[in-house]
Tab-separated table of C-alpha atoms in Angstrom:
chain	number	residue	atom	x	y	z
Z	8	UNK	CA	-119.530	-126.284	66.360
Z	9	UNK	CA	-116.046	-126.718	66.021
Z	10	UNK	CA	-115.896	-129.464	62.906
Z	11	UNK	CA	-118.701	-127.888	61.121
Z	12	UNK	CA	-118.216	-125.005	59.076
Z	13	UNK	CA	-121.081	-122.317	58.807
Z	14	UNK	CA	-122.206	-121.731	55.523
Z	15	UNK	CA	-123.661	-118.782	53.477
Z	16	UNK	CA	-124.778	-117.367	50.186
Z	17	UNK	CA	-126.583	-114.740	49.213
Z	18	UNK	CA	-127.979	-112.971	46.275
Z	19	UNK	CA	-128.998	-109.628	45.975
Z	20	UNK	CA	-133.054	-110.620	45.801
Z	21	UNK	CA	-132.775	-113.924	48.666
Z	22	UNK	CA	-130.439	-115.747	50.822
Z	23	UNK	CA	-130.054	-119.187	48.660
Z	24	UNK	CA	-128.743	-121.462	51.416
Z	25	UNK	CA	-127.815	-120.738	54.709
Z	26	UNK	CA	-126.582	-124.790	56.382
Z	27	UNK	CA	-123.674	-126.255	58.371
Z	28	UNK	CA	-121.587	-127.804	55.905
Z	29	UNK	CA	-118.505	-129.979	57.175
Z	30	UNK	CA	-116.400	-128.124	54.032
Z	31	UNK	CA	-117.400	-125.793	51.353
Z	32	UNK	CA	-115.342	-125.666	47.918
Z	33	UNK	CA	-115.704	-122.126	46.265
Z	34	UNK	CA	-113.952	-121.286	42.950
Z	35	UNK	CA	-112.029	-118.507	43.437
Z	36	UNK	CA	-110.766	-116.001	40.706
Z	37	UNK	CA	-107.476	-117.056	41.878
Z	38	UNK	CA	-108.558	-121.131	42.096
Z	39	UNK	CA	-111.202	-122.829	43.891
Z	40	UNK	CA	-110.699	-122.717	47.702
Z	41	UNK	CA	-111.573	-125.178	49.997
Z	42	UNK	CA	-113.199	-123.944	53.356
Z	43	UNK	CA	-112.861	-125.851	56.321
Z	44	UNK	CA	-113.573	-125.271	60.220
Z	45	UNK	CA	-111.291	-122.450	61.379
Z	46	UNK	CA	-110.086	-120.864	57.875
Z	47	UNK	CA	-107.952	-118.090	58.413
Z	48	UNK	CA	-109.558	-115.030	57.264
Z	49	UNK	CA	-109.343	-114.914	53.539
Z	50	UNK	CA	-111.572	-111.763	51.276
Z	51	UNK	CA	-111.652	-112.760	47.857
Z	52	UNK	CA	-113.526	-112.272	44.390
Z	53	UNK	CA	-115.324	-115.004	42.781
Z	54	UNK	CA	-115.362	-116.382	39.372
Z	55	UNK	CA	-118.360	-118.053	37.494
Z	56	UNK	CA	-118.799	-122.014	38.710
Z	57	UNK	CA	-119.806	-124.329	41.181
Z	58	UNK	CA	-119.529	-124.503	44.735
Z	59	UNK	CA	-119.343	-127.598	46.402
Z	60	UNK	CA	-121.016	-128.668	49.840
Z	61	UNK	CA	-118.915	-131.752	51.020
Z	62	UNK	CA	-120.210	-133.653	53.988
Z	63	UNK	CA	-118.848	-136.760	55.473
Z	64	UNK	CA	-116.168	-137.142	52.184
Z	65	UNK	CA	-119.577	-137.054	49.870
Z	66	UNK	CA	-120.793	-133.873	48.015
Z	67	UNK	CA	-124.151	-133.110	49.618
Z	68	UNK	CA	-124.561	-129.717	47.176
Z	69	UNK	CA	-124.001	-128.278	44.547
Z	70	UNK	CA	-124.789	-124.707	43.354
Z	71	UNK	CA	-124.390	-122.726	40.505
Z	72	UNK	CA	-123.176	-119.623	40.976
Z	73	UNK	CA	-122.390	-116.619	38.718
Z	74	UNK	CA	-118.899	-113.538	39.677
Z	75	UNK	CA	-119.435	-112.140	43.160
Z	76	UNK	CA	-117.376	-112.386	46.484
Z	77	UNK	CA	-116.197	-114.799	48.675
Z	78	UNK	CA	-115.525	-114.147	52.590
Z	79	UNK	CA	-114.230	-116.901	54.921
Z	80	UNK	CA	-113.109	-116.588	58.680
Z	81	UNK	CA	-113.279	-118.467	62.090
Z	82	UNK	CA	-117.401	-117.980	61.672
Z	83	UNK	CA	-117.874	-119.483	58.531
Z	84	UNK	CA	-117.909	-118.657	54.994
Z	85	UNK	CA	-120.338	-116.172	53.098
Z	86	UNK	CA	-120.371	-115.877	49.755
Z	87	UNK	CA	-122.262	-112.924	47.765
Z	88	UNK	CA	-123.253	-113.765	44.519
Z	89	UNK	CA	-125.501	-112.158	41.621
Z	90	UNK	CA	-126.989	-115.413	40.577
Z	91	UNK	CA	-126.900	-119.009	42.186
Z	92	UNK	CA	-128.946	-121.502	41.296
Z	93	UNK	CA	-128.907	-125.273	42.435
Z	94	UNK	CA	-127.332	-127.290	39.949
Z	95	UNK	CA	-130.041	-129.722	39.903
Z	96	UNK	CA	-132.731	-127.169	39.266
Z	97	UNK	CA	-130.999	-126.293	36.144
Z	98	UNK	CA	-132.676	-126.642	32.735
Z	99	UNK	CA	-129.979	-128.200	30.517
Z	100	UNK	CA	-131.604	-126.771	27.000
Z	101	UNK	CA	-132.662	-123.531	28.674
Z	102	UNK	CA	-128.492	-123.070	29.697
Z	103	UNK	CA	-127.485	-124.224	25.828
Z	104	UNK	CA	-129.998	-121.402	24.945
Z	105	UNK	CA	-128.717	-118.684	27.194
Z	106	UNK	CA	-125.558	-119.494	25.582
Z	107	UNK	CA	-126.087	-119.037	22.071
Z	108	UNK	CA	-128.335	-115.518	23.294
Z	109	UNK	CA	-125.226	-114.127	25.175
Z	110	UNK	CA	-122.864	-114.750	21.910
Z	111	UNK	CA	-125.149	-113.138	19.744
Z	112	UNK	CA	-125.600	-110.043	22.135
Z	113	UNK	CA	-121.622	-110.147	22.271
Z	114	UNK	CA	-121.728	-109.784	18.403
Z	115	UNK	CA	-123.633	-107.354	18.143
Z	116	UNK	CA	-122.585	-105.712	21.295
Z	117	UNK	CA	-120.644	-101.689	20.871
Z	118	UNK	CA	-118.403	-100.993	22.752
Z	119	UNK	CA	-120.357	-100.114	25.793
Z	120	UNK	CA	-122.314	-103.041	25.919
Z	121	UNK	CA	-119.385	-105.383	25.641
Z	122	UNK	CA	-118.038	-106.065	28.890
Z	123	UNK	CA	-121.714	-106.536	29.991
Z	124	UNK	CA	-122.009	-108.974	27.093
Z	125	UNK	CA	-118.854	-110.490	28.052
Z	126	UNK	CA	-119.675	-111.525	31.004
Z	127	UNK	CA	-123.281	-112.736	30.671
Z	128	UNK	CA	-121.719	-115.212	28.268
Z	129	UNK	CA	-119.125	-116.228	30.566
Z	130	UNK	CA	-121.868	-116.645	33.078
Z	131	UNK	CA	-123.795	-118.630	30.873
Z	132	UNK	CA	-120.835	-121.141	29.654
Z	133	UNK	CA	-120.305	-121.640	33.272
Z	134	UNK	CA	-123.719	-122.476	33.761
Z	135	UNK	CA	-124.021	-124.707	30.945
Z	136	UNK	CA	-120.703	-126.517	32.136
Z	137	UNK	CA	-121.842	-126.663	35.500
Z	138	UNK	CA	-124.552	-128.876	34.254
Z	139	UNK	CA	-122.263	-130.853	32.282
Z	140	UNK	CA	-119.518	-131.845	35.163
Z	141	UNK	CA	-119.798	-134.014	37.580
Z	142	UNK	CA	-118.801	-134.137	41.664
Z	143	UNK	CA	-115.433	-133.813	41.932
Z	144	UNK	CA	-115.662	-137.487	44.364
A	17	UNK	CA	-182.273	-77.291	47.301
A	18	UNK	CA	-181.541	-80.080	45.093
A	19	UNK	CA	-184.058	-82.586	43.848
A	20	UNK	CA	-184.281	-86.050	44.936
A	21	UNK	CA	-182.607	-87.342	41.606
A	22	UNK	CA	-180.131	-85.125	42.367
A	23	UNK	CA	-179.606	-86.207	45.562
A	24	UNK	CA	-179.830	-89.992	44.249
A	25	UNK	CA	-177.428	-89.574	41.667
A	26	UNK	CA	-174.871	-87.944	44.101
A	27	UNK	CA	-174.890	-90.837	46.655
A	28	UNK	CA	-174.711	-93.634	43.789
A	29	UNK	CA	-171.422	-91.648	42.283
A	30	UNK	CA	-170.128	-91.624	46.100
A	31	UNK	CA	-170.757	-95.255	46.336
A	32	UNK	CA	-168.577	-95.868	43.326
A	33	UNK	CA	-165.736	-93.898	44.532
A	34	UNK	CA	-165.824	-95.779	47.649
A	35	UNK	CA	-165.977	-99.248	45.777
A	36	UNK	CA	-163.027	-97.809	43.536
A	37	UNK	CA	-160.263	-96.532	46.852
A	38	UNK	CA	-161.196	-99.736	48.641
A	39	UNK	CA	-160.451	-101.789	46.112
A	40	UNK	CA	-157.032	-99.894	45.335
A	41	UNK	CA	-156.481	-99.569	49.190
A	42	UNK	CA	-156.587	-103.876	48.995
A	43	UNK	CA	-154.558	-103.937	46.425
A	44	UNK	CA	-151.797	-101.769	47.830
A	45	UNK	CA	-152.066	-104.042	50.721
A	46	UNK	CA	-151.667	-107.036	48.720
A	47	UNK	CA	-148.780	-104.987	47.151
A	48	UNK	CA	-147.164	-103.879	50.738
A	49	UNK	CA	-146.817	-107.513	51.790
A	50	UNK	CA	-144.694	-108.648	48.841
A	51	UNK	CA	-142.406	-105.506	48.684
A	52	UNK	CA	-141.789	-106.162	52.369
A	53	UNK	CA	-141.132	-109.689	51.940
A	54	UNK	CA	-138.527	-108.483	48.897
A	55	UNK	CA	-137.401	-105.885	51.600
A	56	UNK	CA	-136.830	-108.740	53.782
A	57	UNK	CA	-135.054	-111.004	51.342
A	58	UNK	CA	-132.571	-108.696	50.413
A	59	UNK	CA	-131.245	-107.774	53.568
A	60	UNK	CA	-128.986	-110.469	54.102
A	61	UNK	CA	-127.008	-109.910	51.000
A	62	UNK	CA	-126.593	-106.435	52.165
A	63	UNK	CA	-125.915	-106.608	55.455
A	64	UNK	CA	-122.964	-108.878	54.842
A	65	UNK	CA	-121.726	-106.959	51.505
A	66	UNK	CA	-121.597	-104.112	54.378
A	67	UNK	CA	-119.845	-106.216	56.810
A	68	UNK	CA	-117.229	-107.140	53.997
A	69	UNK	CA	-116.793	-103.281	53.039
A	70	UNK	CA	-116.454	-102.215	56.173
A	71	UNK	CA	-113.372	-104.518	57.015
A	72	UNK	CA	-112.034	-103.399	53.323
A	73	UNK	CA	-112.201	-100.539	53.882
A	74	UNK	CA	-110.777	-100.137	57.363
A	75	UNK	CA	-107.848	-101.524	56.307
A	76	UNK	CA	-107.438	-99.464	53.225
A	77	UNK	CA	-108.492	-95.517	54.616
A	78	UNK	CA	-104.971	-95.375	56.182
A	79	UNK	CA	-103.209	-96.375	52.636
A	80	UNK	CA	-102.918	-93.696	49.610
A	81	UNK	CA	-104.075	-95.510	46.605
A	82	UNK	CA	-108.070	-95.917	48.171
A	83	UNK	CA	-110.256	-95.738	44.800
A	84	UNK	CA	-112.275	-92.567	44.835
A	85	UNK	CA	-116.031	-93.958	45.477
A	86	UNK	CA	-114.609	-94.620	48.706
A	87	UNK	CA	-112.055	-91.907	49.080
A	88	UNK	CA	-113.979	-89.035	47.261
A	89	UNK	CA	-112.828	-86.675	44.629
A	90	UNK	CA	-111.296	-84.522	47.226
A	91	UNK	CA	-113.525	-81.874	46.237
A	92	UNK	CA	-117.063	-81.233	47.032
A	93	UNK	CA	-118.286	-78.429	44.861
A	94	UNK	CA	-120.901	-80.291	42.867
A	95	UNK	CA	-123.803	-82.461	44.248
A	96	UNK	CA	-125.810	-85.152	42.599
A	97	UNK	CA	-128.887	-85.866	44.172
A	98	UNK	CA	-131.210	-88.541	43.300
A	99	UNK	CA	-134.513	-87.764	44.416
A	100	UNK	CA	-136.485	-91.357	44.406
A	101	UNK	CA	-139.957	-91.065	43.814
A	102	UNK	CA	-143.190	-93.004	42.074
A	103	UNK	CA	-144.462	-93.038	38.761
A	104	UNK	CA	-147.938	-92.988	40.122
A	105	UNK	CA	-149.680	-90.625	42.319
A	106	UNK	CA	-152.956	-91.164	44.448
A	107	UNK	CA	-150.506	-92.032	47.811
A	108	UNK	CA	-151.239	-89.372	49.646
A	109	UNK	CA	-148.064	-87.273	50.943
A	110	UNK	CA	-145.611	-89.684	49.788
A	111	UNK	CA	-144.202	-87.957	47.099
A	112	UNK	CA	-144.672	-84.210	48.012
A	113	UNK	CA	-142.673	-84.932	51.131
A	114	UNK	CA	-139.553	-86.649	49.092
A	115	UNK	CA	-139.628	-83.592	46.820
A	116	UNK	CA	-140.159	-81.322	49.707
A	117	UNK	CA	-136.902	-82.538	51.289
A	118	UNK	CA	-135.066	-82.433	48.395
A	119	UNK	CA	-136.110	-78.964	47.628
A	120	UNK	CA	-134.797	-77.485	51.012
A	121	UNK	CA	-131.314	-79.881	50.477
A	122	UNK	CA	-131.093	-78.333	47.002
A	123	UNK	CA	-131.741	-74.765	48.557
A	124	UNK	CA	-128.901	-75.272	51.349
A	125	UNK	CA	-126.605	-76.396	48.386
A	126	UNK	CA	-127.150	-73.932	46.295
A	127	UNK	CA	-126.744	-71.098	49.730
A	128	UNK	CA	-123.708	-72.663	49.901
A	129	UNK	CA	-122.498	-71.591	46.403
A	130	UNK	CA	-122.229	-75.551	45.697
A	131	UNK	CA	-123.012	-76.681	42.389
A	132	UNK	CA	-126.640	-79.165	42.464
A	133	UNK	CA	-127.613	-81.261	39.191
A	134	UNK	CA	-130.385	-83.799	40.304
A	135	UNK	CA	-131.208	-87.210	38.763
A	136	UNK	CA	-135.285	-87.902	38.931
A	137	UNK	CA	-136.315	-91.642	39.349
A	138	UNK	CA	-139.742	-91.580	38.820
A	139	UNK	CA	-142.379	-89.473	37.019
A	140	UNK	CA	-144.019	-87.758	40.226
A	141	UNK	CA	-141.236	-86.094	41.516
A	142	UNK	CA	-139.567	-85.337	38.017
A	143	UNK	CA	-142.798	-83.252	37.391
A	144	UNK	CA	-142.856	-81.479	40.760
A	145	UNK	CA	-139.246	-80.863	40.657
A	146	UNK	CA	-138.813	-78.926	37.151
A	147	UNK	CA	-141.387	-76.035	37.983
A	148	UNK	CA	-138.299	-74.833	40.203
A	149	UNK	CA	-135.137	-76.740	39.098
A	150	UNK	CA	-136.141	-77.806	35.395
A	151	UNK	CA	-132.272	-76.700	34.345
A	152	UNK	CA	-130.784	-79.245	36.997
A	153	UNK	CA	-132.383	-82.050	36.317
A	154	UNK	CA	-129.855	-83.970	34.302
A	155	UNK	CA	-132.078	-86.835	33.583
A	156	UNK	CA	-135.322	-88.901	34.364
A	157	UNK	CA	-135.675	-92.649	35.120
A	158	UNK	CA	-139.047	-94.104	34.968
A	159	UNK	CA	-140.694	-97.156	34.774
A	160	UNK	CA	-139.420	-98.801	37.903
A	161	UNK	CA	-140.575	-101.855	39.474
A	162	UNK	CA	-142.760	-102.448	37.006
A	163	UNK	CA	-143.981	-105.178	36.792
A	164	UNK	CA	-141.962	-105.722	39.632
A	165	UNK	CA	-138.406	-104.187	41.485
A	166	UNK	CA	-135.703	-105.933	40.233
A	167	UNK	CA	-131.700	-105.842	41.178
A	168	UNK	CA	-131.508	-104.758	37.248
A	169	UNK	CA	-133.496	-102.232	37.763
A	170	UNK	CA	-130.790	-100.677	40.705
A	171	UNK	CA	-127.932	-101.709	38.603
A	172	UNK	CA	-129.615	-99.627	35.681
A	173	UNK	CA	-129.548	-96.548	37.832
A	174	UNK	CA	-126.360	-97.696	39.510
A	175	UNK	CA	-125.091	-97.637	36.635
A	176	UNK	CA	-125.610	-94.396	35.341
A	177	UNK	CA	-124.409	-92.562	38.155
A	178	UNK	CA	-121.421	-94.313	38.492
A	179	UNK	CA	-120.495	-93.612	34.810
A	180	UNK	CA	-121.803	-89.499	35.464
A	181	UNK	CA	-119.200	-89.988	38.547
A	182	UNK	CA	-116.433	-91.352	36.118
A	183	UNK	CA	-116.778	-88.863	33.617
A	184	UNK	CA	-116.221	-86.512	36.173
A	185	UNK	CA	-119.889	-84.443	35.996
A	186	UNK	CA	-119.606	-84.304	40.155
A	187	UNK	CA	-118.350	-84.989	43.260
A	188	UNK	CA	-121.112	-86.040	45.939
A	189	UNK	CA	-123.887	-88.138	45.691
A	190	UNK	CA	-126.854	-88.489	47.718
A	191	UNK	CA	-129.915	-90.669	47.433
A	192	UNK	CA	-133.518	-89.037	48.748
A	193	UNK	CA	-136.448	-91.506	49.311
A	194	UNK	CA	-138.602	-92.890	52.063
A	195	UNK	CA	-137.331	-95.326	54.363
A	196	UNK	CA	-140.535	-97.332	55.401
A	197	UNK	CA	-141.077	-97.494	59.179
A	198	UNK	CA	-144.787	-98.397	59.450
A	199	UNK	CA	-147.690	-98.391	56.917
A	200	UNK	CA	-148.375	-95.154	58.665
A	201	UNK	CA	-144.653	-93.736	58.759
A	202	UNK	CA	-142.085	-93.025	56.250
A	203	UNK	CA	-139.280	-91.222	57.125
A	204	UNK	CA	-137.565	-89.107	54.102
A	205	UNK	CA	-133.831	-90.043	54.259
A	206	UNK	CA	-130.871	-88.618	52.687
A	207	UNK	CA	-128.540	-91.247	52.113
A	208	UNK	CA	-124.887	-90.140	50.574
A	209	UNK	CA	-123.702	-92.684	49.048
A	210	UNK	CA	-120.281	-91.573	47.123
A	211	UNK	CA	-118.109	-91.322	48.658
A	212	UNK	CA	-119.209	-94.195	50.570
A	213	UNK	CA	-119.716	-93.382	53.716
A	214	UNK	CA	-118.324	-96.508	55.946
A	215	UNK	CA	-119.048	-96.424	59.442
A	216	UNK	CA	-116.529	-95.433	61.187
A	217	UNK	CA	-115.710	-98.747	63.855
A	218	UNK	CA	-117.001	-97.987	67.154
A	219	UNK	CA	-114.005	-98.003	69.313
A	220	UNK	CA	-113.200	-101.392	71.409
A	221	UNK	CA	-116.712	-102.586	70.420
A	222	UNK	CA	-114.977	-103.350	66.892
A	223	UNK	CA	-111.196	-103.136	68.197
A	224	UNK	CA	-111.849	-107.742	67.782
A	225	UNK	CA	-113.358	-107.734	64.371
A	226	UNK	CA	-111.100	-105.248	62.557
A	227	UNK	CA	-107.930	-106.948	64.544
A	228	UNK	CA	-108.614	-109.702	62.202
A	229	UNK	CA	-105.803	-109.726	59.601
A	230	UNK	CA	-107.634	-110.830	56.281
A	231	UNK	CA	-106.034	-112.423	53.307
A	232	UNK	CA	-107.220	-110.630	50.278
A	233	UNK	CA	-107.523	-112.607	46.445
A	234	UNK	CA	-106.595	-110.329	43.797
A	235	UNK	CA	-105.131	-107.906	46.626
A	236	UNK	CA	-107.172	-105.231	48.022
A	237	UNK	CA	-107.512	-102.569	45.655
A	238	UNK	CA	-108.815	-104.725	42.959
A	239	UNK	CA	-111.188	-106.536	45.172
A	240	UNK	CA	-111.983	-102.736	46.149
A	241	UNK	CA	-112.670	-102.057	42.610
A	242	UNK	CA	-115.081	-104.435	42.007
A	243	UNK	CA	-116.889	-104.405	45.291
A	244	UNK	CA	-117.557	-100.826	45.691
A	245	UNK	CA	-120.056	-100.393	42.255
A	246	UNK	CA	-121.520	-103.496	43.852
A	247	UNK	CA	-121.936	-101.747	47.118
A	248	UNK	CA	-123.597	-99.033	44.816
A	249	UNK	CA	-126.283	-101.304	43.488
A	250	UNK	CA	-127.073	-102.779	46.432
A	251	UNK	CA	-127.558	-99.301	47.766
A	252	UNK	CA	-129.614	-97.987	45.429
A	253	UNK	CA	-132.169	-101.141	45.251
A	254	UNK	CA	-132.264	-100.900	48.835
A	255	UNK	CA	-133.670	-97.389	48.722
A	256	UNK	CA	-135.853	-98.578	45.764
A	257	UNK	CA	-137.095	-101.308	47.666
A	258	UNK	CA	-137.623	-99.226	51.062
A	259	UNK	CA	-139.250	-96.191	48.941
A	260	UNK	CA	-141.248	-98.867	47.234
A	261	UNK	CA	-142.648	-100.616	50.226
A	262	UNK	CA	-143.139	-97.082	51.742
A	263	UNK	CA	-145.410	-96.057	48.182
A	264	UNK	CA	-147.626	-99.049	49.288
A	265	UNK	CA	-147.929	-98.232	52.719
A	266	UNK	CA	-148.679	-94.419	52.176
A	267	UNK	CA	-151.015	-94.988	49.528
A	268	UNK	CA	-152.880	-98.221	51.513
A	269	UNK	CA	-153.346	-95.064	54.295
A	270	UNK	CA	-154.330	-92.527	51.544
A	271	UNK	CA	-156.642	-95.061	50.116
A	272	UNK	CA	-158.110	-96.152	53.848
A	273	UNK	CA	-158.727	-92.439	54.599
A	274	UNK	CA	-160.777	-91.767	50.960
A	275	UNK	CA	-162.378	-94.780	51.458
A	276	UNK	CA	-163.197	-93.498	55.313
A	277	UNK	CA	-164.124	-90.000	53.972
A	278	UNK	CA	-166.780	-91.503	51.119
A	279	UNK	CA	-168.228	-93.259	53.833
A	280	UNK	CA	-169.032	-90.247	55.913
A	281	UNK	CA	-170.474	-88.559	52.702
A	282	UNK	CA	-172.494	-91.523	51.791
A	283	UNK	CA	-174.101	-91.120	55.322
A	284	UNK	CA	-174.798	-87.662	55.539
A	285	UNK	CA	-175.684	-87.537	51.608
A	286	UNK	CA	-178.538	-90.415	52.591
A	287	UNK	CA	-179.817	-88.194	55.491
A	288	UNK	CA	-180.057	-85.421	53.585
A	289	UNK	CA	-181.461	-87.372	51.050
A	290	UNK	CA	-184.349	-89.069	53.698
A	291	UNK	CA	-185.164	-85.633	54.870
A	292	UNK	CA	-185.698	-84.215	51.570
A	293	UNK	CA	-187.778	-87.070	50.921
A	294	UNK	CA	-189.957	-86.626	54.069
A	295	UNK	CA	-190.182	-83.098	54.103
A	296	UNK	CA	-191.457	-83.906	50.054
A	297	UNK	CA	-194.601	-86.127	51.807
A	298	UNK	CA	-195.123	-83.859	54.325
A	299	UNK	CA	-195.794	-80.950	51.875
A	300	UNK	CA	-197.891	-83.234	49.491
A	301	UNK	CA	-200.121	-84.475	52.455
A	302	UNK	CA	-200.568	-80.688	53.463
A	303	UNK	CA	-201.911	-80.000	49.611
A	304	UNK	CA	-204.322	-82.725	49.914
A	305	UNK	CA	-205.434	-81.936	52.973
A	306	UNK	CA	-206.024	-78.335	52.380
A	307	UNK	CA	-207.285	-79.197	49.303
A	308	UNK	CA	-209.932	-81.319	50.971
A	309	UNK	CA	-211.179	-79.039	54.004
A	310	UNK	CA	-211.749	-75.894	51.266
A	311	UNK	CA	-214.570	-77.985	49.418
């Protein structure tokens, strides 16, 4: 359908959501990206955040997602994630805990472990601030 | 001859045996169903992390500075190969046939004057490889998909290779497992996966798709960078889930056939027994009779 924009995203265990969405706000590593109808073909990586399902000028969904890739062309867009999670479904205390577990590991972490470390906590600050902010309008 | 106990005690032990494979041949059923339906989940995630790669990496194999898991080392003198197998045995042929395979891919290697060093993943295999190739094996990964397959669980073994590939220890890699067809086929597949091997674009059927000039966020190598160890992971738990699936299947027909087999016993132990039994009368109601007509 030309004014609706096809909508993916995966994980490597299950296909999260799979909907027509009329646009689809990712957040880029370079800046969140807006996805409507027709995109020009655009490959990118994806940083720790929310995407945004907007439909008739309202948010409709909201997910949680953790670093992974973006694509977008004429089809639609597909992103590939290693963890997305509804916003809704998330457990406010159980993020705040996640948290405080990733900066200990980070601590503690050697220097092999620390880029692993690094990033669970940046996955987990983004998922405790995704629970925290609100639609953007 | 045996005795009637005997004969008793047999068929009750068969009985057991057959209560014991049916039950495990359920329970790999039960156990088939979900590692399909993981199968099944996870394809999606692949297929399009292939889909991406593929239009990567077509527009990087004409430029220099491709990163070597796609590229290659430019050598190929020594071979990893990561023979996939189960920590558990009682499935039949499943495992001998992975190690079989890998035994004659190690063999043409070696003819070859390549060097071989082989990573085990899982116990059964491990133990069937080092009566020939014990100085190989490089290392052993067990415990897998316990309690159940998980994309940490690929990324662990991902992970290892990839950082045996930085350090330089070899050149190609190639998985060996079973790719599940049916609960009553599994096909042993070699799967190379460094350098990635990307499909090379059918011509005109892909001329449209790769025609498509993509924007790329960081630019190309660095998405490149991060993508291909992904690819990796995704590779790997896609042979763990297909060799897992397959261990169900094979061992759901290993368990049917035992289960089959007892059956079979249990009836010819029982006529066995009923004629021993009968031919036991017969002989007493001869004594008494004699034993009557000489008084």
């Amino acid at each position: 359908m030309a004014d609706m924009v096809g909508f993916d995203l995966a994980t490597p265990t299950s296909l999260i959501a799979s909907e027509e969405a009329g646009m689809v706000v990712v957040p880029g590593s370079e800046g969140d990206f807006g996805v409507l109808p027709g995109h020009s073909p655009i490959l990118t990586t994806v940083r720790p955040g929310v995407i945004e399902i907007h439909n008739d000028g309202a948010v409709t969904g909201r997910f949680f997602v953790s670093s992974g890739f973006a694509e977008a062309n004429q089809e639609g867009c597909t992103v590939l994630v290693d963890e997305a999670v509804p916003v809704a479904d998330i457990d406010r205390s159980a993020a705040e805990e996640r948290v405080n577990a990733a900066r200990t590991a980070l601590q503690g972490a050697d220097e092999g472990q620390r880029a692993a470390a690094e990033t669970e906590l940046a996955n987990a600050e983004a998922m405790l601030a995704a629970t925290q902010s609100q639609p953007t309008h | 001859m045996p005795s009637l106990k005997d004969l008793r005690m047999r068929i009750d032990s068969v009985k057991s045996t057959q209560k014991i494979t049916s039950a495990m041949k359920m329970v790999a059923a039960a156990k088939l169903r979900r590692a399909q339906e993981q199968a099944e989940a996870a394809r999606p995630y692949a297929e399009r992390m292939e889909r991406m790669l593929g239009s990567l990496a077509g527009s990087m194999a004409s430029s220099e500075g491709a990163p070597k898991l796609l590229a290659g080392t430019g050598k190929q003198d020594v071979h990893l190969v990561v023979v996939m197998t189960s920590d558990k045995g009682l499935c039949g042929a499943f495992n001998s046939s992975i190690v079989r395979d890998a035994r004659r891919m190690i063999a043409g290697l070696q003819a070859d004057g390549k060097e071989v060093k082989i990573l085990c993943v899982g116990r059964k295999g491990w133990s069937q490889i080092r009566r020939d190739y014990a100085p190989l094996i490089v290392d052993l990964i067990e415990g897998i998909g316990r309690p159940r397959l998980s994309f940490d669980d690929a990324q662990g073994v991902a992970s290892r290779v990839l950082q045996m590939f930085e350090a330089g220890e070899f050149d190609v890699c190639t998985l060996v497992y079973n790719r599940f067809k049916s609960v009553i086929a599994q096909i042993v597949t070699r799967q190379q996966v460094i350098p990635f091997a990307v499909d090379a674009p059918v011509e005109g059927a892909q001329a449209d798709a790769s025609s498509v000039v993509y924007d790329y966020e960081p630019d190309e190598t660095e998405i490149l960078e991060v993508l291909l160890p992904r690819n990796m992971s995704v590779q790997v738990f896609r042979a763990l889930l297909e060799n897992n699936a397959s261990e169900h299947g094979a061992r759901m027909g290993a368990m049917d056939n035992a289960t089959r087999n007892a059956g079979e016993m249990i009836d010819s132990l029982t006529l066995n027994y009923n004629r021993t039994r009968q031919a036991f009368i017969t002989k007493e109601l001869i004594e008494i009779i004699s034993g009557a007509e000489a008084v």
